[in-house]
Structures are given as structure tokens and as C-alpha cells.
Amino acid sequence: MKVIYLLVPLACLVAAIIAGFWGAKIGNSATHRITITGVGLSFVLSVVVLFDVLDGHSFNGSIYTWGTSGGVSFEVGFLIDHLSAVMMAVVTFVSLMVHIYTIGYMRDDPGYTRFFCYIALFTFAMLMLVMANNFLQLFFGWEAVGLVSYLLIGFWFKRESAVAANLKAFLVNRVGDLGFILGIAAVMYLFGTLDYSAVFSAASEKQNAVVTGVLGYEWSWITLICLLLFVGAMGKSAQVPLHVWLPDSMEGPTPISALIHAATMVTAGIFLVARMSPLFELSTTASSVILVIGGLTALSMALVGLVQNDIKRVVAYSTLSQLGYMTVALGASAYSVAIFHLATHAFFKALLFLAAGSVIIALHHEQDMRRMGGLRRYMPITYITSVIGSLALAGIPPFSGFFSKDAIIEAVHHSNIPGAGLAYAAVLMGVVVTAFYSFRLIFMVFHGEPRMDKQARSHLKESPWVVTVPLVLLAIPSLLSGGFLVESVLGGHFLGDAVAQGPSAGEGDHLTAVGLMTHGFLAAPLWLALGGVFLAWIFYVRVPSLPGNVSQRLSLIYRILHRKYGFDQFYQWLFASGGVRLGEWLWKRADIALIDGFAVNGTANMVGWFSRVLKRLQTGYVYHYAFVMIIGVVVFLSWGLWS
Amino acid sequence: MTNQDILVVLPEIVIALMACFILVLDLYLPATKKKKFGYGLSLVTLMVGAGLSIVYSEPAPVYGLNGLVLMDSLSAILKVGICISTGFVLVYSRGYADARGLWKGEFFALALFGVVGMMVMTASNHLLSLYVGLELLALCLYTMVALRIDSTAASEAAMKYFVLGALASGILLYGMSLLYGLTGTLYINELSASIVRHDGSTLPRTMALILVLVGLLFKIGAVPFHMWVPDVYEGSPTSSTVYLATAPKLAGFAIILRLLADGLGSLATEWQGMLLVVSIISLALGNIIAIAQSNIKRMLAYSAIAHVGFFLLGILTGEVSGYASAMAYILIYAVVTLGAFGVILALSSKGVEADLIEDYSGLNQSHPWAAFIMLLLMFSLAGIPPTIGFYAKLSVLQAVVNAGMTWVAVVAVVLSVIGAFYYLRIVKVMYFDDLATSHPGLQFRPKQDARILLTINGLAVVVLMPWIGKLTTLCEGAIEVLF
């Protein structure tokens, strides 16, 4: 099996290298054949691994020792258990779909081979991240996916907005990564090792270790580590207030929005916390923070989604909101539920993005929903798959999202740590909003009168098969994976012992998918979701003038939402302009005036001046020379005789 | 007089006899052969002298001539160094001196007599023999500085050197006489023990020490007894400058080691403080004033002052490893300085002294090889790795740090960094400035032998690096037997 584990990431890496270095030489079709073969192989092997793990086999060992320093060895190693196997399968499946889809989406792009190289490289990095058995390799994968994300957001590097967006993503992620690496350093300091299993087994005995911080306040080491690691997770999984980069990342091509900024990379933070669940279980403080942050993200970002008109941005804000849901689940110690939602979300969100991309290419890169409408007649496959995705997102049974979201809401409901009440309210309200904006999108894009210009309408047709086949293939798990997996999730078998079990695990052992659905009709979330869909129908189909009126009446709220709570402006003012101003000040005062002017050139000038002065001592008169000698003798004599 | 007495001073005897022979031969040979014979014979003499020094060397001290002189590995190494560097001087100077009418019998005879004086200095075990060697060298140097009779600068420099040298000799002799009065002995190896035995007032003792110290510091040109150095370096013909800039430094090291470290070793705590002051102000003054120079010979004079300050750091540690590092330093310094003056000599031609720094602008364009050799030598003088100059500085600093004087090492490094400026300026002028147009360009036309030696000399500062540790081992071995 070791060979198979190794082959899973390496197949992608080799494909990426070939596509990257020889892509231009071997041509477009050979490039996509090679990368799809590589990723396809990864997918097949990941499925093999998944079944092997389900059979009860797991693996934890190092493959290669990278270096040893001061008794600590840095290793490349794999930890294959339920958690990583599920992640591998999800990542490679979505990646494979996106690879196929890209053939159609990027057909005429001059950067075709570069794009394939990047996404294959991304798959490799993501696999290294999820398969890691130590913090160092985790960090490698973490940074590598960040790098590829940066490269892909700025894929169209001639667009100013794309360059600004990738810079923003990079900088915001730096903030998170700083916390992350500090967390790793803290782990290193406390445990003396970077190996997961060693850290986890030693964690409980270090539970009471404290560090005295500033002002003499005592921190629990574990809490400190968890919070630092979670800061990293917040950056990558775009939690408030580090979420600002994700909507802008939509500047990248749609396939990577689906792959990286919806299905896989942004869930790395969720994965991280789930992976570290034995640590997080030991810190209620950290769990509370996670709950609150997740709840805030889930509701506030869903609200912003209501007022977006760019089709991709709607989906992007829904991603933010759903990531908030997953975070809430983590905070409620329902780690397997979080991963469950991660998996179902990966399918339906990738589906929604790819469907949005399909619409975008059909309309020749038009992204404004106000210039769409009535597309269901022209694009039936895209329409049906989008509806499936939206139903899953809104949480309507029997679609997958219903089960995972319901499980999250239940978990929060049962949690009684500080912040749980707030998070519960947030996720419940979020359900209405989610259903509303999902169907707002469906109704605006696919129903009503076509609002695009004549020329665009005359070219409307369904996308080619390389686009629609991935849609269909993603629609299947979006529909089925929830019901299929929910029993094992609630029974606590889903991730085996890969994650720590929360206090409520095992309670739902008697539940079945069908039972859950019938139970759903008696519970609030489903009715809230249906209410949201109904509202959307009234607003955008029944009474199309309503949205304008409402936004005028509630213009203050509308403006706040439209401005996304002012995060961007605030960051721009404080960090971007402030940073520039500070830099300018330091440059002029500290660098030019103090360091260059005073320290460096000042010293040089002083030495030069001194040199010219001393040079005058050399008068050329021999009696001066003799005088200096005599003075020297006298000085030495008096010194010697004195002491 | 026994056989051993002769063997101990055999190299000196051979060279002195040959110097006389060359001087006499010069009178009888036809003008066309004079130069060739004198040159060839001098080189052969120096080689024989070096060879004899090696062949009859003994690791442990062997005394001769009633203990006036001795022979040990220290004197053997330094004698070989003196002979070889003088040989280099002759080879490098040929073209320059020939073009100025200095290439004649007196030059060879003076150079060889000076070598005899230096060898006696390295081998002396007696204050008188030391003084005789010193004066023999000094007289040769005065004359060599004045050799170019048509140059007022040279005459002036010689005059200054002579007057100040006489003053310094007087001070030195006064100190020696006090030493004799205190101890009743002139033998250096007995000095240390008997000076401690003397009790009573420390006044004469301290006075004797200081006066001797001042005399020695003048000879090697340390601040504040350095005033002659820049004028003499600049004023004398370059062929004489290269002579007095290299081999005498080795002899100076020898007398400092013998008289100060060995003979007055029991007073180490008293002279260490003074040497510390002297070496730091030498480093400071030498490095700082060198920056303001426009004449490269004068610049190298201040550089010499700074280097003397550096090698004194090794001496003042008062430990074997410090002495050894100072010895390695001075040997390496001699090699590098030879090369630097060699390049200046090779670039001079009739009427062109090549002694202004601006003359070197754009040298890389006209003579890339000369510029490259000069670059290596300048890097080495500045102490930039991977040149042997770096190693020299490093080993001295190591000794200083090991002796617990870390702050001294820091000061020395800071001052060396300041000093790096003027060496690097030469490199900058050669490589980044435009070819000089206002004055006649330099011609790199050394004689064939000088060209070969110069190439070897220049490359050696880098190529020798892997084996440089052997030099330290050698020096340590030579000095260990003394203590």
C-alpha cells in the first residue's frame, strides 16, 4: 500500500512538471491528456485507499527523512486514516471533474498549459497537506496550496483587478500563516516533536501547562496552540475577519474558483482543526472562539450574499457562509459532522461554480445576473444541475446538504459551551438566508424574461459535453452523498478514530436517512429553508418589483450589506494606506535620514573629514617629526613611571 | 673559533663576501656585462644564503661566536624569508631601476649588505650584535633611499630618514645601556632572568624598557614613531621602497620577538599595555589617513603602519599562539606587499612613476591581467576571503580573542573595515572608472622573469589558501622552542 500512497500525490506532481516544463512543446491536447491521466490515476488510487481504510487498515509512517537537527527529525510521512482517505477521495474527485471541465472552459486561453500545470500542482500540494503525518509537511502543503492559489487568482495577470486580488489573498493569508507557524513553533516548543501521533498522545499530560504572557496573565499552552493554529485556519478558510480575500479571488478562472476557492483549499482550515481535534478537545476556550467566529461568518456572509449581483460572487459568499457552518460544527466538537459537510459542500459547491461557469461561457463572460434570465430553455442540463446544487445548498431533503447541515444545527443545539447559543441562532437564521440567495440566483439566472442583449441571446446554447459531463457527475454525489453517509456520521463511524469524538457522538446511532427526513419535517430548519425558497420566489418571480422597493425602504441595511460591512475599506485604510504611510515615514526618516544619512554616510563623512584633518599632522618638517617622537617618548615615560 | 661558530653565521658570511665581490667586480667589468653579472650573482648569492640557512638550521638554539649569535628555526625561517623577498625585490626592480640609471653595482651591494644586517638581527643573542645588524641595515636603507641623486624628493626623504633614524638609534642605545647597567649582561637570553633579580627602584628598569621599546617601534614604523614612513615610501625610488617595505619588516619582527618577548619577557605586563595603545592608534591612524591619500606609494605607507599595528596585536597577547600568528601575519604581509609594489614597478616605465591612484583608472580595460593581479593583492591586504590576507588577520584576531581581549579584536575589525575602503578604491578605480585620458596611460611591460614571478605572487594569495594552516604550524613550532 505504501507505493499506492506515494503514487497518489506523485502522479499529480509528475503531471504538473510535464505540463509546466514541456506543456508548450507537447501542445494543448497532450497536456490535458497527461494531467487528466495523472489526476485520474490519483483518484482511482484514492478510492482504492478509501476502501482499504474502510476495511480497517490504516497507516502512519515516514517515507523519507528530510533532515535531522538537534534531535528533531524532519520527515516526509503519511498518516492514512478515515479522515485523510475521505479528503483524498474528495480532493481527487473534484479535481478530476475540474480538469475535464477546464478543457471546455479554457479552450481558447493562451495560458492553457500553464493552467493545467497549476491545477495538477495544486492537487499534489493539497494531497500532501491532507496526507501529512507531521506539522512540517502540513505546513509545506499549506504554503504550497497558498502559492498555487495565488498564482491562479492572478492567472490573468494582465488584468489589474486580478493582480490586486491575488496580492490581497496573499497578504491576508500571510496574517493567518503567521499564526499558523507560531502555532507550529509552540507545538515544537511544548512537545519537542512535530509528529502528530506523538503530539496527540502527549497532549493530555500537557493539559495543565501554562505560559505566563504579557501583564502576567496565564495562558494554557494548549489553548494558545489551538488559537494560533486556528488563526491559520481562519486565514485559509476565510473566516471573519480574515475573509476579505475570498470574494476577490473570483478574479481567477471559474474552474479554480470551484476547485480551490470552494471545494478544497479553503476547507484546509476545517481539515486542520479536525486533524488537530485531540488538541482542540482539550481547550474549551478555543472551541468557544471557534463557535463564535464560525457563527458570525455563517450569518454575516450569507447576508452579504443577498445583495450581490455578480453570479460568482453570490456563490463565493455562500462558500464563506458554508465555511462558517463547518467551523461552527468544529466548535461544537462535531468534527466528523464538519468533515461530512465539507465533503457534501465540496460536491454541490463545485457543481454550482461549474454551472455558473457554464452560464458565463454561454453568455461570453457576462457575470452580472441582472443581464441574465430565462436561461432554462437554452441550457437545460446546466439548469437542472444548478437546481440540484441549490437545493443541496439550501438544505432541502433528500439532497446531501440537508443531512450535513441538519447534523451541524443539531450538534450546535446540543453543545453547551459558551457561545453555543449565539452560534445556534446564527446558523438557524443562516438557513433562511441561504435558501433565499440560492434561489434568488436560480430565479434571476434561469427564470423570468431574458434580459441580455439580442446578439448574446442569439448565440445562446448549451455548453459542450466536457462542461456538462462534470456537472452531471458532480450532481450525483450532491444528490446522494448525504443520505448515503449520514448514518455512519451520526453513528460516529464516519471517521473512525481519526478525530476526537465530541460529547454528543453516538447518540444518533439508531437514526436512518429516511427517519431523519421524516423527522426533518417536524423541525425548524427545513421549514425555514422552504420559507427562504418561497420568499425568493415571491421576490424574483411573483412580484419582480419587490426587491427594488425593499432595498429602498431598508436603504441603510442595504448599503451596509452592499459595502460588506466596510471590511475592505477599513483594511484598505488601516493596513494598506497605513502601511504605505508608515513605510514612507520609515523610509524618509529612518532609512534616508537616520541610517543612510547619519549612520552610514555620516560615519563615512566623519572618517573622511578626520582623515583630512589628520593628514595635516604630516607637515613634512623633520623637526615636527622629531617633536612627535619626543612627545611619544615623554608620554610613555610618564605613563610608565606613574603606574 | 670552532667549526660551529662558522656554521651558525655561514649564510651571513657568504652573503657579505659576495657583496664585497660584486662591488669590486663592478669596477672591472665592461659596462654591458655589469648589470647582467651583478644581477645574476646577487640572485645566486641570495639563493645560496637561503639554502645554507635551511641546510644548517637546527630546531633548538645553537649559539655561536661566544653567544653573540644563535641559530634556531625562527632565525632560519626568517632568514629564508629575507633572502627570498630580497630576490623578488631584485627581479621586480630591474626594469624600473634600469630605466632610471639605478641598476648598478651599488644597488646590489647595498641590498646584500642590508640582507646581512637583517640576518644578523634575526640571529642575534646579544644587544651589540643586534645593534650592529640594525645599523648595518639602516645605513644601507638610508643610502638606497638617496640612490636617485637627481631627485630632490629622494634626497629629502633620505635626510629625514637619517635624522630620525639617528635619533631613534640614540634612544635605543640609551635604553640598552640602561639595561646593561641594571643587569650587567648584554646577552639577551640572560636578560630576562637577571632583570627580575634586580631589586630596588623600578624607575631605571621602566625607563630602559620604554627607551628600548621606542627604538624598536621606530624601526617598524608604529605610531607615534611613524612619521618617517610616508615620506620615505613616497620619496624613494620605488625599487628602494619595495625593498624597505618588505624584508626589514621580517627582521623587525625578529628583534621585537627576541628583545621584547624573550629578553624582556619578565616585564611583559608593563610593555603589553603600551603595545596595546601603540597598535590601536597605529591601526586607527594608518587606516584613516590612508583614505585621504592620492599617491599609491604613500597610501601603502599608511597601510604598512596599520598592518604593523595589527601584527603588534599578536605580540601583545604575550602567548606563543599570539607570537606565531604575528609571525604568520608578517610573512603573509611581506608576500602581498611585494606583489603590490611589483605591480607598481611593472607599470612604471621611463618617465612614468605609476604612483598616483588616478593613473590606475580603467586599468582593467588596457591591462586586464595586471588589474586582476592588483585586485587579488588589494583584496588580500584588505583581508577579504579567500585570500591569505584574510587568514592572517583571522589568526591574529583568534589569538587576541583567546587571550581574553575581545574588545580589542572588535576595535581592530572595525578599523580594518574602515581600511578596506582605500584598498577597494584601487579596485574600483581599476575596474569601474574610465580609462584615464589626461595623462599618459600606463604600460604593463615587465621583464619576462618579473612577469612570471608577479603572476605567481598574485595568484599565490589565493592558491596558497588551502595550505596556509601549515604556515601557522611552522611558526608555532619555531616559536615554541624559544619559550
mmCIF file of C-alpha atoms in Angstrom, chain A residues 110-355:
data_model
loop_
_atom_site.group_PDB
_atom_site.id
_atom_site.type_symbol
_atom_site.label_atom_id
_atom_site.label_comp_id
_atom_site.label_asym_id
_atom_site.label_seq_id
_atom_site.Cartn_x
_atom_site.Cartn_y
_atom_site.Cartn_z
ATOM 1 C CA PRO A 110 -3.264 31.330 -24.259
ATOM 2 C CA GLY A 111 -2.347 30.084 -20.797
ATOM 3 C CA TYR A 112 -3.966 26.681 -21.345
ATOM 4 C CA THR A 113 -0.962 24.500 -20.457
ATOM 5 C CA ARG A 114 0.058 26.763 -17.600
ATOM 6 C CA PHE A 115 -3.397 26.376 -16.151
ATOM 7 C CA PHE A 116 -3.229 22.596 -16.268
ATOM 8 C CA CYS A 117 0.182 22.675 -14.685
ATOM 9 C CA TYR A 118 -1.137 24.805 -11.832
ATOM 10 C CA ILE A 119 -4.194 22.734 -11.076
ATOM 11 C CA ALA A 120 -2.231 19.490 -11.157
ATOM 12 C CA LEU A 121 0.338 21.080 -8.886
ATOM 13 C CA PHE A 122 -2.437 22.239 -6.629
ATOM 14 C CA THR A 123 -3.796 18.713 -6.393
ATOM 15 C CA PHE A 124 -0.362 17.463 -5.430
ATOM 16 C CA ALA A 125 0.028 20.108 -2.751
ATOM 17 C CA MET A 126 -3.424 19.530 -1.345
ATOM 18 C CA LEU A 127 -2.783 15.796 -1.179
ATOM 19 C CA MET A 128 0.489 16.368 0.642
ATOM 20 C CA LEU A 129 -1.416 18.550 3.068
ATOM 21 C CA VAL A 130 -4.129 16.044 3.860
ATOM 22 C CA MET A 131 -1.839 13.010 3.900
ATOM 23 C CA ALA A 132 0.765 14.538 6.183
ATOM 24 C CA ASN A 133 1.640 12.841 9.436
ATOM 25 C CA ASN A 134 3.590 15.766 10.832
ATOM 26 C CA PHE A 135 3.301 19.515 11.150
ATOM 27 C CA LEU A 136 6.194 20.279 8.867
ATOM 28 C CA GLN A 137 4.720 18.508 5.886
ATOM 29 C CA LEU A 138 1.354 20.013 6.759
ATOM 30 C CA PHE A 139 2.989 23.406 6.595
ATOM 31 C CA PHE A 140 4.604 22.561 3.267
ATOM 32 C CA GLY A 141 1.263 21.569 1.778
ATOM 33 C CA TRP A 142 -0.406 24.547 3.405
ATOM 34 C CA GLU A 143 2.012 27.018 1.856
ATOM 35 C CA ALA A 144 2.102 25.208 -1.459
ATOM 36 C CA VAL A 145 -1.670 25.356 -1.911
ATOM 37 C CA GLY A 146 -1.486 29.004 -0.903
ATOM 38 C CA LEU A 147 1.110 29.591 -3.572
ATOM 39 C CA VAL A 148 -0.884 27.906 -6.296
ATOM 40 C CA SER A 149 -3.975 29.758 -5.185
ATOM 41 C CA TYR A 150 -2.021 32.988 -5.508
ATOM 42 C CA LEU A 151 -0.805 32.045 -8.953
ATOM 43 C CA LEU A 152 -4.279 31.095 -10.093
ATOM 44 C CA ILE A 153 -6.117 34.128 -8.749
ATOM 45 C CA GLY A 154 -3.667 36.169 -10.750
ATOM 46 C CA PHE A 155 -3.836 33.784 -13.665
ATOM 47 C CA TRP A 156 -4.904 36.579 -15.992
ATOM 48 C CA PHE A 157 -2.035 38.681 -14.809
ATOM 49 C CA LYS A 158 -2.640 41.421 -17.316
ATOM 50 C CA ARG A 159 -5.859 42.358 -15.548
ATOM 51 C CA GLU A 160 -5.221 44.897 -12.882
ATOM 52 C CA SER A 161 -8.077 43.647 -10.721
ATOM 53 C CA ALA A 162 -6.713 40.091 -10.826
ATOM 54 C CA VAL A 163 -3.280 41.219 -9.711
ATOM 55 C CA ALA A 164 -4.795 43.277 -6.907
ATOM 56 C CA ALA A 165 -6.923 40.298 -5.868
ATOM 57 C CA ASN A 166 -4.060 37.852 -5.728
ATOM 58 C CA LEU A 167 -1.948 40.288 -3.796
ATOM 59 C CA LYS A 168 -4.790 40.697 -1.352
ATOM 60 C CA ALA A 169 -5.244 36.961 -0.997
ATOM 61 C CA PHE A 170 -1.540 36.546 -0.464
ATOM 62 C CA LEU A 171 -1.301 39.245 2.190
ATOM 63 C CA VAL A 172 -4.374 38.174 4.119
ATOM 64 C CA ASN A 173 -3.159 34.602 4.091
ATOM 65 C CA ARG A 174 0.187 35.810 5.419
ATOM 66 C CA VAL A 175 -1.622 37.001 8.519
ATOM 67 C CA GLY A 176 -3.194 33.607 9.011
ATOM 68 C CA ASP A 177 0.023 31.801 8.202
ATOM 69 C CA LEU A 178 1.903 33.784 10.790
ATOM 70 C CA GLY A 179 -0.465 32.469 13.412
ATOM 71 C CA PHE A 180 -0.151 29.008 11.955
ATOM 72 C CA ILE A 181 3.627 28.886 12.029
ATOM 73 C CA LEU A 182 3.674 30.367 15.510
ATOM 74 C CA GLY A 183 1.323 27.586 16.483
ATOM 75 C CA ILE A 184 3.665 25.012 14.989
ATOM 76 C CA ALA A 185 6.548 26.622 16.815
ATOM 77 C CA ALA A 186 4.584 26.439 20.034
ATOM 78 C CA VAL A 187 3.920 22.753 19.405
ATOM 79 C CA MET A 188 7.610 22.246 18.769
ATOM 80 C CA TYR A 189 8.460 24.074 21.965
ATOM 81 C CA LEU A 190 5.958 22.296 24.154
ATOM 82 C CA PHE A 191 6.198 18.782 22.788
ATOM 83 C CA GLY A 192 9.639 18.719 21.227
ATOM 84 C CA THR A 193 8.346 16.899 18.202
ATOM 85 C CA LEU A 194 6.324 17.669 15.123
ATOM 86 C CA ASP A 195 4.841 14.226 14.698
ATOM 87 C CA TYR A 196 1.055 14.140 15.032
ATOM 88 C CA SER A 197 0.716 10.916 16.956
ATOM 89 C CA ALA A 198 3.481 11.809 19.396
ATOM 90 C CA VAL A 199 1.931 15.224 19.979
ATOM 91 C CA PHE A 200 -1.581 13.871 20.421
ATOM 92 C CA SER A 201 -0.554 11.147 22.818
ATOM 93 C CA ALA A 202 1.377 13.640 24.920
ATOM 94 C CA ALA A 203 -1.341 16.281 24.742
ATOM 95 C CA SER A 204 -3.429 15.260 27.724
ATOM 96 C CA GLU A 205 -0.478 15.261 30.107
ATOM 97 C CA LYS A 206 0.446 18.778 28.986
ATOM 98 C CA GLN A 207 -3.101 19.953 29.526
ATOM 99 C CA ASN A 208 -2.232 21.961 32.575
ATOM 100 C CA ALA A 209 0.955 23.517 31.257
ATOM 101 C CA VAL A 210 0.710 27.284 31.392
ATOM 102 C CA VAL A 211 2.697 30.076 29.899
ATOM 103 C CA THR A 212 2.841 33.471 31.516
ATOM 104 C CA GLY A 213 2.122 36.051 28.910
ATOM 105 C CA VAL A 214 2.126 39.812 28.930
ATOM 106 C CA LEU A 215 0.660 41.502 32.010
ATOM 107 C CA GLY A 216 1.248 38.356 33.975
ATOM 108 C CA TYR A 217 -1.859 36.677 32.641
ATOM 109 C CA GLU A 218 -1.515 32.917 32.491
ATOM 110 C CA TRP A 219 -2.378 31.104 29.317
ATOM 111 C CA SER A 220 -2.859 27.423 28.943
ATOM 112 C CA TRP A 221 -0.327 26.185 26.412
ATOM 113 C CA ILE A 222 -2.911 24.038 24.696
ATOM 114 C CA THR A 223 -5.306 26.954 24.332
ATOM 115 C CA LEU A 224 -2.534 29.103 22.977
ATOM 116 C CA ILE A 225 -1.548 26.470 20.426
ATOM 117 C CA CYS A 226 -5.154 25.886 19.407
ATOM 118 C CA LEU A 227 -5.855 29.571 18.968
ATOM 119 C CA LEU A 228 -2.704 30.114 16.941
ATOM 120 C CA LEU A 229 -3.453 27.146 14.730
ATOM 121 C CA PHE A 230 -6.998 28.397 14.346
ATOM 122 C CA VAL A 231 -5.709 31.784 13.205
ATOM 123 C CA GLY A 232 -4.046 29.862 10.383
ATOM 124 C CA ALA A 233 -7.291 28.067 9.704
ATOM 125 C CA MET A 234 -9.145 31.376 9.696
ATOM 126 C CA GLY A 235 -6.857 32.729 7.009
ATOM 127 C CA LYS A 236 -7.124 29.754 4.736
ATOM 128 C CA SER A 237 -10.776 29.006 5.387
ATOM 129 C CA ALA A 238 -11.677 32.685 5.142
ATOM 130 C CA GLN A 239 -13.365 33.218 8.487
ATOM 131 C CA VAL A 240 -14.310 36.684 9.639
ATOM 132 C CA PRO A 241 -12.265 38.907 9.883
ATOM 133 C CA LEU A 242 -9.755 37.271 7.530
ATOM 134 C CA HIS A 243 -12.391 36.518 4.897
ATOM 135 C CA VAL A 244 -11.845 39.517 2.660
ATOM 136 C CA TRP A 245 -9.646 37.758 0.147
ATOM 137 C CA LEU A 246 -12.079 35.044 -0.870
ATOM 138 C CA PRO A 247 -14.703 37.121 -2.748
ATOM 139 C CA ASP A 248 -11.928 38.877 -4.650
ATOM 140 C CA SER A 249 -10.351 35.566 -5.538
ATOM 141 C CA MET A 250 -13.199 35.166 -8.021
ATOM 142 C CA GLU A 251 -10.980 37.119 -10.383
ATOM 143 C CA GLY A 252 -9.408 33.787 -11.204
ATOM 144 C CA PRO A 253 -10.845 31.486 -13.857
ATOM 145 C CA THR A 254 -14.057 29.775 -12.774
ATOM 146 C CA PRO A 255 -12.673 26.215 -12.637
ATOM 147 C CA ILE A 256 -10.258 27.184 -9.928
ATOM 148 C CA SER A 257 -12.965 29.054 -8.103
ATOM 149 C CA ALA A 258 -14.699 25.713 -7.986
ATOM 150 C CA LEU A 259 -11.665 23.638 -7.128
ATOM 151 C CA ILE A 260 -9.633 25.836 -4.844
ATOM 152 C CA HIS A 261 -11.878 28.556 -3.557
ATOM 153 C CA ALA A 262 -14.920 26.418 -2.887
ATOM 154 C CA ALA A 263 -14.293 22.706 -2.712
ATOM 155 C CA THR A 264 -10.812 22.019 -1.459
ATOM 156 C CA MET A 265 -8.212 24.573 -0.456
ATOM 157 C CA VAL A 266 -10.487 26.785 1.593
ATOM 158 C CA THR A 267 -11.557 23.740 3.523
ATOM 159 C CA ALA A 268 -7.954 23.128 4.570
ATOM 160 C CA GLY A 269 -8.626 25.124 7.721
ATOM 161 C CA ILE A 270 -11.563 22.876 8.540
ATOM 162 C CA PHE A 271 -9.411 19.857 7.873
ATOM 163 C CA LEU A 272 -6.679 21.296 10.065
ATOM 164 C CA VAL A 273 -8.929 21.711 13.071
ATOM 165 C CA ALA A 274 -10.448 18.266 12.544
ATOM 166 C CA ARG A 275 -6.963 16.801 12.296
ATOM 167 C CA MET A 276 -5.941 18.594 15.475
ATOM 168 C CA SER A 277 -9.169 17.612 17.227
ATOM 169 C CA PRO A 278 -7.336 15.816 20.081
ATOM 170 C CA LEU A 279 -5.756 19.176 20.918
ATOM 171 C CA PHE A 280 -8.876 21.257 20.426
ATOM 172 C CA GLU A 281 -10.868 18.896 22.603
ATOM 173 C CA LEU A 282 -8.659 19.924 25.486
ATOM 174 C CA SER A 283 -9.441 23.596 25.199
ATOM 175 C CA THR A 284 -12.964 24.847 25.752
ATOM 176 C CA THR A 285 -11.775 28.403 25.271
ATOM 177 C CA ALA A 286 -10.564 27.643 21.778
ATOM 178 C CA SER A 287 -13.789 25.800 20.972
ATOM 179 C CA SER A 288 -15.845 28.783 22.095
ATOM 180 C CA VAL A 289 -13.814 31.135 19.947
ATOM 181 C CA ILE A 290 -14.284 28.808 17.000
ATOM 182 C CA LEU A 291 -18.033 28.611 17.593
ATOM 183 C CA VAL A 292 -18.445 32.364 17.721
ATOM 184 C CA ILE A 293 -16.237 33.066 14.713
ATOM 185 C CA GLY A 294 -17.992 30.349 12.731
ATOM 186 C CA GLY A 295 -21.443 31.591 13.662
ATOM 187 C CA LEU A 296 -20.557 35.162 12.759
ATOM 188 C CA THR A 297 -19.147 34.091 9.436
ATOM 189 C CA ALA A 298 -22.098 31.848 8.632
ATOM 190 C CA LEU A 299 -24.724 34.523 9.111
ATOM 191 C CA SER A 300 -22.957 37.728 8.144
ATOM 192 C CA MET A 301 -21.544 36.400 4.908
ATOM 193 C CA ALA A 302 -24.864 34.850 3.929
ATOM 194 C CA LEU A 303 -26.455 38.275 4.364
ATOM 195 C CA VAL A 304 -23.886 39.881 2.071
ATOM 196 C CA GLY A 305 -24.709 37.184 -0.477
ATOM 197 C CA LEU A 306 -28.226 38.590 -0.662
ATOM 198 C CA VAL A 307 -27.193 41.805 -2.345
ATOM 199 C CA GLN A 308 -24.587 40.554 -4.800
ATOM 200 C CA ASN A 309 -25.326 40.743 -8.491
ATOM 201 C CA ASP A 310 -22.225 39.013 -9.809
ATOM 202 C CA ILE A 311 -23.130 35.335 -10.199
ATOM 203 C CA LYS A 312 -19.733 34.162 -8.995
ATOM 204 C CA ARG A 313 -19.759 36.463 -6.012
ATOM 205 C CA VAL A 314 -23.096 35.082 -4.864
ATOM 206 C CA VAL A 315 -21.596 31.613 -4.887
ATOM 207 C CA ALA A 316 -18.444 32.934 -3.243
ATOM 208 C CA TYR A 317 -20.354 34.463 -0.337
ATOM 209 C CA SER A 318 -22.320 31.288 0.004
ATOM 210 C CA THR A 319 -18.984 29.474 0.269
ATOM 211 C CA LEU A 320 -17.936 31.811 3.051
ATOM 212 C CA SER A 321 -21.192 31.195 4.831
ATOM 213 C CA GLN A 322 -20.929 27.424 4.465
ATOM 214 C CA LEU A 323 -17.359 27.502 5.737
ATOM 215 C CA GLY A 324 -18.816 29.265 8.735
ATOM 216 C CA TYR A 325 -21.193 26.342 9.192
ATOM 217 C CA MET A 326 -18.330 23.893 9.132
ATOM 218 C CA THR A 327 -16.429 25.983 11.638
ATOM 219 C CA VAL A 328 -19.444 26.020 13.908
ATOM 220 C CA ALA A 329 -19.508 22.241 13.761
ATOM 221 C CA LEU A 330 -15.837 22.162 14.727
ATOM 222 C CA GLY A 331 -16.530 24.476 17.628
ATOM 223 C CA ALA A 332 -19.311 22.183 18.774
ATOM 224 C CA SER A 333 -16.803 19.293 18.771
ATOM 225 C CA ALA A 334 -18.715 17.604 15.952
ATOM 226 C CA TYR A 335 -15.586 17.069 13.892
ATOM 227 C CA SER A 336 -16.917 14.281 11.763
ATOM 228 C CA VAL A 337 -20.001 16.344 11.011
ATOM 229 C CA ALA A 338 -17.798 19.186 9.884
ATOM 230 C CA ILE A 339 -15.916 16.885 7.543
ATOM 231 C CA PHE A 340 -19.239 15.449 6.382
ATOM 232 C CA HIS A 341 -20.432 18.914 5.468
ATOM 233 C CA LEU A 342 -17.047 19.610 3.932
ATOM 234 C CA ALA A 343 -17.497 16.622 1.624
ATOM 235 C CA THR A 344 -21.087 17.323 0.615
ATOM 236 C CA HIS A 345 -20.288 21.007 0.239
ATOM 237 C CA ALA A 346 -17.337 20.161 -1.963
ATOM 238 C CA PHE A 347 -19.646 18.384 -4.352
ATOM 239 C CA PHE A 348 -22.522 20.819 -4.508
ATOM 240 C CA LYS A 349 -20.391 23.950 -4.368
ATOM 241 C CA ALA A 350 -18.082 22.724 -7.096
ATOM 242 C CA LEU A 351 -21.236 21.910 -9.026
ATOM 243 C CA LEU A 352 -22.652 25.413 -8.508
ATOM 244 C CA PHE A 353 -19.432 27.066 -9.529
ATOM 245 C CA LEU A 354 -19.009 24.961 -12.585
ATOM 246 C CA ALA A 355 -22.629 25.617 -13.504
#
